[in-house]
C-alpha cells in the first residue's frame, strides 16, 4: 500500500509485496508504471487539463504579485507552463482528437482539486504553484513513458523544459528569508498539498483486475515522487 | 483636438490645425507620432506592463471559461500575449535595464485602468480582452516606429505576430450568436472601453512645449486607431 502520509514516517520501512527484487529499483519502477499507463487520449487529456490548471494558478499569482519584478518573473514561469500545455495539446491533435473535447472529462475533478489547493494568500499561492506543478509534472512525465515509443519521446521533450521552476523556488526562498515565521505555516501547507496531489495522481492510473499487484507496482513510483517532493521542500528550506 | 467620443460624431468633420497637407496622410501620421515617441525605456517599460495586464485579463478569462474548449482557445491567446510581452522584456534587457524595474513606474496607473476595464461578466471580459488589446497593441506598435531603426525593426516583429486575435473574436461572435440580446450591452461596453483606453494611450505620449502642435500631430493617429477600433467592433457585429 502506498504510504499517503510520508511525513508521519520517521524512516520506518514499509513492507509491501513486490514483484521484482529491490536491487533493480529504477528499471522496475519504469516498467511498473508503464503497465498502469491509461490509453493515450485519457492520459493526454488529463495531463493537458492539469497543465492548464497549473497555468491558471501561476497566472493568478502574476495578477496578485506585489511588484512588477515579481509579475515579470512569474510571467516567465507561466509562459513555460503554457508552452508545456501547448506541447500536450499538439500531441492530442496528433492522436486525431480535439484538445477541448479531450480535456473536458477531467474538468470537474481537476477544478475541485484546484479549489482545494490554491492557498489563502500570496505565499501559500506560490508554494502551491511550485509544489503541485513539481509533483504532477514528475508524475505525468513518468506516466508518459508507458505510451508507444514515438509519443513517449515527444512527451519526454515536452516535460524536459523546466528552466522556470527554479525562478519560482527563488521567489519563495526570498519571501521566507524576509519573513522567517512563514516557514512553519508553509511547511504545513506543503503537507496538505502533497496529500491532495497524490490522490489526483492516483486517480490517473489505469487499474487491472489484480488490485494487490497494482498496488505493488504503484508503491515504488510514489515513493520516488515523494522523495522528489521532499527534495523540493528541502530546497525551499521547508520541512516535508 | 482629439475627438475622445467618436461614437457621438456622425461623420461631422473635425477641423484642426494640421502641419502637413491631407494628401500625404499615411506618411504624415508616421512622422507625427515618431515625434511624440518617449525615450526608449519609458516606452518599453509601459508597453511591457500593458502587455502583462493584457495577459492577466486573458488568464482571468481562461480561469472563468465555461468549458475546456474555451479554456484551450483562450490559453492560446494568452500564450500569444505572453510571447509578445517576452519580446518587450528582452528589448528592455537589450537597452541595459531590468524588466521589473522598467515596468514598475507604470504599475499604479495601468492597474487602475485594468480595474476599470475588466468587465462584470464572462462576455464583457472577452470584449475587454479583445478591444483593449487590439487598440493598445496597434498604438504601441505605431509608437515604436519612432524608436531608433534597429529597435523599431525588432519591435515591429514583436507586434506582427497576431494570429490569436481572430480566435478571441470568433469566441465573442459565437457568444453573441447564441444570445443576440447581448449585442447592445456589449456595444455599450465597447464604447466605455475605448474611452478609457484612449486616455491611457494619450498618457503614453511625450509632449513638447508647443501643445497646439502636439495635438495636431496626435489627432490623425487617434483617428486611425479609432477607425481600426470601429472595424474591430464591426467584425464582432457590434456598433462602435
XYZ file of C-alpha atoms in Angstrom:
480
model
C 0.000 0.000 0.000
C 1.188 3.493 -0.748
C 2.144 5.490 2.314
C -0.042 8.573 1.845
C 1.403 10.364 4.845
C 5.178 10.193 4.442
C 5.767 12.978 6.975
C 4.427 10.707 9.704
C 7.071 8.153 8.868
C 10.434 8.520 10.542
C 12.484 6.227 8.387
C 10.212 3.297 9.251
C 10.406 0.733 6.490
C 7.009 -0.065 4.965
C 6.858 -3.694 3.879
C 4.806 -4.328 0.772
C 4.551 -7.228 -1.654
C 6.970 -6.615 -4.519
C 7.145 -8.142 -7.981
C 10.836 -7.588 -8.539
C 13.950 -7.690 -6.411
C 14.847 -4.335 -4.819
C 18.249 -4.344 -6.490
C 16.704 -3.297 -9.816
C 14.579 -0.490 -8.426
C 14.974 2.066 -11.237
C 14.161 -0.285 -14.101
C 11.414 -1.954 -12.121
C 9.737 1.371 -11.413
C 9.634 2.377 -15.036
C 8.184 -0.903 -16.216
C 5.717 -0.959 -13.360
C 4.291 2.441 -14.112
C 4.117 1.775 -17.831
C 1.797 -1.110 -17.014
C -0.523 1.374 -15.344
C -0.450 3.990 -18.103
C -4.010 4.593 -19.335
C -4.808 4.834 -23.032
C -3.099 7.756 -24.781
C -6.030 10.158 -25.067
C -7.098 9.650 -21.462
C -3.567 10.369 -20.312
C -3.092 13.333 -22.647
C -6.469 14.913 -21.933
C -5.921 14.746 -18.205
C -2.280 15.888 -18.383
C -3.245 18.829 -20.631
C -6.050 19.923 -18.326
C -3.781 19.579 -15.290
C -1.248 21.778 -17.070
C -3.939 24.338 -17.809
C -4.769 24.354 -14.097
C -1.083 24.835 -13.227
C -1.039 27.742 -15.666
C -4.187 29.255 -14.120
C -2.637 29.113 -10.654
C 0.511 30.792 -11.954
C -1.449 33.497 -13.723
C -3.452 34.165 -10.552
C -0.092 34.651 -8.850
C 1.013 37.014 -11.646
C -2.111 39.117 -11.053
C -1.612 39.103 -7.260
C 2.122 39.832 -7.357
C 3.123 42.850 -5.262
C 5.688 44.288 -7.687
C 6.380 44.491 -11.390
C 9.520 42.435 -10.802
C 7.520 39.568 -9.273
C 4.951 39.808 -12.054
C 7.706 39.644 -14.622
C 9.289 36.593 -13.041
C 6.005 34.735 -12.563
C 5.032 35.610 -16.118
C 8.083 33.680 -17.304
C 7.072 30.666 -15.212
C 3.528 30.919 -16.613
C 4.921 31.044 -20.150
C 6.891 27.837 -19.526
C 3.740 26.132 -18.261
C 1.730 27.296 -21.286
C 4.463 26.042 -23.607
C 4.205 22.641 -21.957
C 0.424 22.734 -22.225
C 0.776 23.555 -25.893
C 3.016 20.510 -26.356
C 0.307 18.354 -24.787
C -2.494 19.834 -26.890
C -0.461 19.306 -30.064
C 0.019 15.677 -29.037
C -3.751 15.358 -28.580
C -4.212 16.693 -32.116
C -1.609 14.200 -33.382
C -3.783 11.490 -31.904
C -6.678 12.784 -34.027
C -8.660 14.426 -31.239
C -9.692 17.979 -30.382
C -7.905 19.294 -27.261
C -11.018 20.820 -25.667
C -13.003 17.605 -26.062
C -10.111 15.502 -24.769
C -9.746 17.655 -21.642
C -13.442 18.135 -20.852
C -13.988 14.816 -18.962
C -11.401 15.840 -16.349
C -12.627 19.383 -15.774
C -14.848 18.793 -12.713
C -12.310 16.620 -10.891
C -9.316 18.876 -11.521
C -11.264 22.082 -10.832
C -12.244 20.682 -7.417
C -8.603 19.842 -6.719
C -7.629 23.349 -7.808
C -10.108 24.985 -5.426
C -8.751 22.917 -2.539
C -5.115 23.743 -3.259
C -4.993 27.410 -4.310
C -3.907 28.758 -0.940
C -5.196 31.569 1.203
C -2.579 34.216 0.467
C 0.304 35.162 -1.788
C 2.817 32.881 -0.027
C 0.632 29.785 0.028
C -0.213 30.514 -3.596
C 3.455 30.456 -4.569
C 4.086 27.225 -2.666
C 1.013 25.670 -4.311
C 2.259 26.591 -7.769
C 5.691 25.143 -7.081
C 4.771 22.007 -5.144
C 1.768 20.829 -7.153
C 3.384 21.536 -10.522
C 6.606 19.835 -9.399
C 4.815 16.704 -8.268
C 2.332 16.453 -11.131
C 4.847 17.217 -13.872
C 7.125 14.494 -12.471
C 4.190 12.138 -12.332
C 2.853 12.700 -15.840
C 6.345 12.679 -17.333
C 6.845 9.270 -15.763
C 3.425 8.021 -16.794
C 4.043 9.108 -20.396
C 6.977 6.707 -20.661
C 4.352 3.971 -20.892
C 2.975 5.307 -24.200
C 4.113 3.953 -27.588
C 7.736 4.953 -28.275
C 7.215 7.939 -30.601
C 4.652 9.655 -28.423
C 6.728 8.856 -25.337
C 9.782 10.501 -26.929
C 7.867 13.654 -27.859
C 6.370 13.935 -24.382
C 9.767 13.472 -22.805
C 10.818 16.628 -24.667
C 7.644 18.451 -23.570
C 8.356 17.715 -19.913
C 12.119 18.227 -20.189
C 11.985 22.047 -20.420
C 11.919 23.057 -16.800
C 14.092 26.152 -16.504
C 11.260 28.074 -14.872
C 10.787 26.051 -11.666
C 13.975 27.456 -10.178
C 12.682 31.017 -10.668
C 9.636 30.182 -8.581
C 11.711 28.456 -5.899
C 13.909 31.551 -5.656
C 10.849 33.767 -5.161
C 9.629 31.551 -2.303
C 13.083 31.445 -0.669
C 13.235 35.246 -0.819
C 9.830 35.526 0.840
C 10.857 33.149 3.644
C 14.161 34.949 4.141
C 12.237 38.190 4.670
C 9.647 36.630 6.969
C 11.150 33.572 8.692
C 7.936 32.998 10.664
C 6.321 31.878 7.394
C 8.294 28.613 7.459
C 6.110 26.518 9.721
C 2.866 27.636 8.074
C 4.220 26.951 4.594
C 5.644 23.577 5.636
C 2.183 22.619 6.930
C 0.623 23.855 3.693
C 3.081 21.765 1.686
C 1.947 18.627 3.541
C -1.677 19.345 2.853
C -0.832 19.896 -0.815
C 1.082 16.687 -1.284
C -1.773 14.653 0.206
C -4.348 16.097 -2.199
C -1.909 15.891 -5.096
C -1.172 12.213 -4.555
C -4.884 11.471 -4.647
C -5.221 13.218 -8.006
C -2.198 11.363 -9.337
C -3.508 8.045 -8.040
C -6.818 8.624 -9.833
C -4.935 8.997 -13.123
C -3.648 5.434 -13.169
C -5.237 2.608 -15.065
C -6.080 -0.418 -12.945
C -6.143 -4.118 -13.631
C -8.292 -6.786 -12.008
C -5.451 -7.623 -9.627
C -5.526 -4.859 -7.020
C -2.703 -6.326 -4.948
C -0.422 -6.442 -7.964
C -1.465 -2.861 -8.934
C -0.574 -1.527 -5.508
C 2.781 -3.281 -5.630
C 3.507 -1.523 -8.902
C 2.342 1.858 -7.724
C 4.179 1.897 -4.419
C 7.768 2.371 -5.616
C 6.687 5.092 -8.052
C 5.026 7.112 -5.330
C 7.982 6.544 -3.048
C 10.145 8.193 -5.699
C 7.699 11.035 -6.302
C 7.542 11.690 -2.571
C 11.331 11.674 -2.363
C 11.421 14.297 -5.147
C 8.782 16.299 -3.276
C 10.916 16.142 -0.121
C 13.952 17.404 -2.025
C 11.803 20.223 -3.465
C 10.649 21.252 0.009
C 14.210 20.956 1.367
C 15.418 23.298 -1.376
C 12.885 25.853 -0.121
C 14.173 25.386 3.424
C 10.861 23.792 4.421
C 10.304 20.513 6.275
C 8.481 17.993 4.089
C -8.053 68.380 -30.525
C -8.637 64.656 -30.454
C -12.272 63.638 -30.570
C -12.467 61.415 -27.493
C -16.044 60.401 -28.148
C -16.116 59.260 -31.771
C -19.456 57.497 -31.366
C -21.119 60.871 -30.814
C -19.843 62.025 -34.174
C -21.982 61.293 -37.165
C -19.498 61.888 -39.930
C -19.061 65.502 -38.839
C -15.658 66.685 -39.967
C -13.487 67.979 -37.135
C -11.300 70.866 -38.285
C -7.918 71.014 -36.612
C -4.670 72.794 -37.402
C -2.530 70.459 -39.469
C 1.177 70.518 -40.191
C 1.038 68.665 -43.479
C -1.342 68.522 -46.401
C -4.043 65.850 -46.045
C -2.974 64.204 -49.283
C 0.031 62.598 -47.593
C -1.894 61.221 -44.630
C -0.095 57.894 -44.181
C 3.437 59.279 -44.215
C 2.425 62.299 -42.189
C 0.909 60.139 -39.474
C 4.022 58.058 -39.040
C 6.340 61.026 -38.804
C 3.944 62.828 -36.479
C 3.771 60.010 -33.980
C 7.503 59.383 -34.092
C 7.939 62.969 -32.887
C 5.873 62.069 -29.832
C 7.623 58.780 -29.036
C 9.035 58.967 -25.496
C 12.538 57.728 -24.706
C 13.047 54.009 -25.339
C 12.932 52.711 -21.768
C 9.839 54.722 -20.891
C 8.071 53.370 -23.952
C 9.274 49.794 -23.427
C 8.526 49.705 -19.698
C 4.997 50.937 -20.246
C 4.355 48.729 -23.261
C 5.666 45.660 -21.384
C 3.499 46.366 -18.333
C 0.468 46.975 -20.549
C 1.119 43.636 -22.221
C 1.352 41.955 -18.814
C -2.046 43.467 -17.991
C -3.480 42.169 -21.282
C -2.119 38.757 -20.372
C -3.644 38.934 -16.889
C -7.060 39.745 -18.330
C -6.768 36.830 -20.738
C -5.712 34.455 -17.996
C -8.650 35.572 -15.834
C -10.831 34.668 -18.813
C -9.082 31.271 -19.080
C -9.909 30.595 -15.430
C -13.539 31.737 -15.843
C -14.146 29.881 -19.124
C -17.193 27.612 -19.009
C -15.700 24.697 -20.954
C -12.364 23.028 -21.578
C -12.666 24.055 -25.223
C -12.943 27.755 -24.294
C -10.089 27.412 -21.846
C -7.966 25.803 -24.506
C -8.690 28.537 -27.027
C -8.128 31.392 -24.568
C -4.943 29.710 -23.396
C -3.616 30.063 -26.938
C -4.494 33.757 -26.988
C -2.800 34.190 -23.596
C 0.306 32.424 -24.902
C 0.489 34.854 -27.838
C 0.240 37.794 -25.436
C 2.969 36.374 -23.190
C 5.203 35.822 -26.215
C 4.753 39.486 -27.114
C 5.447 40.511 -23.526
C 8.606 38.416 -23.623
C 9.721 40.249 -26.767
C 9.268 43.552 -24.942
C 11.135 42.398 -21.823
C 14.028 41.149 -23.961
C 14.142 44.563 -25.634
C 14.293 46.197 -22.188
C 17.263 43.956 -21.351
C 18.910 44.904 -24.644
C 18.647 48.506 -23.501
C 20.598 47.546 -20.384
C 17.707 47.666 -17.921
C 15.932 45.130 -15.737
C 12.341 44.456 -16.929
C 10.747 44.639 -13.471
C 12.381 47.972 -12.696
C 11.468 49.366 -16.126
C 7.801 48.404 -15.682
C 7.373 49.422 -12.027
C 6.720 53.171 -12.632
C 3.601 52.327 -14.681
C 2.097 49.781 -12.305
C -0.311 52.039 -10.379
C -1.660 53.790 -13.484
C -2.160 50.633 -15.546
C -3.573 48.641 -12.615
C -6.214 51.350 -12.128
C -7.065 51.185 -15.830
C -7.279 47.401 -15.566
C -9.726 47.542 -12.647
C -11.948 49.919 -14.597
C -11.980 47.805 -17.743
C -12.173 44.166 -16.626
C -15.893 43.781 -17.158
C -18.646 42.425 -14.943
C -19.129 39.008 -16.510
C -17.677 36.489 -18.935
C -18.915 38.318 -22.050
C -17.716 41.765 -21.047
C -14.429 40.152 -20.051
C -13.975 38.700 -23.542
C -14.815 42.016 -25.201
C -12.383 43.810 -22.869
C -9.579 41.419 -23.769
C -10.204 41.853 -27.473
C -10.917 45.578 -27.654
C -8.279 46.892 -25.264
C -5.543 44.607 -26.583
C -6.464 45.475 -30.169
C -6.305 49.206 -29.553
C -3.220 49.232 -27.327
C -1.206 46.827 -29.472
C -1.952 48.988 -32.524
C -0.966 52.060 -30.567
C 2.319 50.789 -29.149
C 3.297 49.192 -32.462
C 2.814 52.599 -34.065
C 4.617 54.430 -31.288
C 7.586 52.046 -31.542
C 8.220 53.159 -35.121
C 9.640 56.333 -33.577
C 12.496 54.463 -31.876
C 15.962 54.144 -33.462
C 15.836 51.890 -36.530
C 17.149 48.626 -35.063
C 14.891 48.653 -32.028
C 11.972 49.751 -34.214
C 12.563 46.788 -36.543
C 12.701 44.289 -33.686
C 9.518 45.674 -32.141
C 7.753 45.559 -35.489
C 8.382 41.806 -35.420
C 7.182 41.561 -31.803
C 3.871 43.209 -32.681
C 3.496 41.478 -36.035
C 2.596 38.048 -34.619
C -1.124 38.341 -34.159
C -2.652 35.019 -35.112
C -4.502 34.834 -31.801
C -6.822 37.860 -32.031
C -9.070 36.119 -34.534
C -9.578 33.212 -32.100
C -10.888 35.625 -29.496
C -13.124 37.411 -31.999
C -14.616 34.058 -33.019
C -15.387 33.228 -29.386
C -17.219 36.551 -28.959
C -19.167 36.117 -32.200
C -20.253 32.648 -31.053
C -21.464 34.055 -27.732
C -23.483 36.787 -29.474
C -24.936 34.310 -31.969
C -26.204 32.231 -29.040
C -27.558 35.221 -27.108
C -28.402 38.036 -29.549
C -29.648 40.228 -26.684
C -26.030 40.628 -25.603
C -25.315 42.913 -28.564
C -26.488 46.217 -27.194
C -24.892 45.715 -23.789
C -21.570 44.689 -25.337
C -21.677 47.593 -27.812
C -22.131 49.956 -24.865
C -19.291 48.257 -23.020
C -17.050 48.660 -26.063
C -17.663 52.424 -26.047
C -16.777 52.708 -22.396
C -13.611 50.697 -23.054
C -12.393 52.776 -25.948
C -12.791 55.977 -23.933
C -10.668 54.702 -21.049
C -8.187 53.128 -23.443
C -7.618 56.344 -25.388
C -6.832 58.124 -22.147
C -4.166 55.540 -21.267
C -2.721 55.776 -24.772
C -2.721 59.570 -24.653
C -0.800 59.494 -21.357
C 1.941 57.456 -23.044
C 2.940 60.199 -25.471
C 5.809 62.562 -24.967
C 4.895 66.221 -25.180
C 6.723 69.274 -26.400
C 6.346 72.880 -25.264
C 4.009 73.531 -28.189
C 0.681 71.988 -27.154
C -1.159 73.099 -30.290
C 1.420 71.454 -32.491
C 1.336 68.287 -30.315
C -2.429 67.982 -30.659
C -2.165 68.456 -34.395
C 0.234 65.546 -34.542
C -1.795 63.319 -32.263
C -5.144 63.823 -33.939
C -4.636 61.868 -37.178
C -3.073 58.970 -35.264
C -6.058 58.640 -32.974
C -8.395 58.981 -35.923
C -6.700 55.926 -37.423
C -6.716 53.983 -34.171
C -10.427 54.719 -33.747
C -11.089 53.605 -37.317
C -9.310 50.320 -36.547
C -11.379 50.015 -33.359
C -14.565 50.553 -35.377
C -13.549 47.818 -37.819
C -12.818 45.514 -34.867
C -16.281 46.156 -33.388
C -17.904 45.739 -36.822
C -16.208 42.370 -37.187
C -17.883 41.319 -33.924
C -21.224 42.539 -35.244
C -21.242 45.347 -32.660
C -21.872 49.056 -33.210
C -18.807 51.129 -32.386
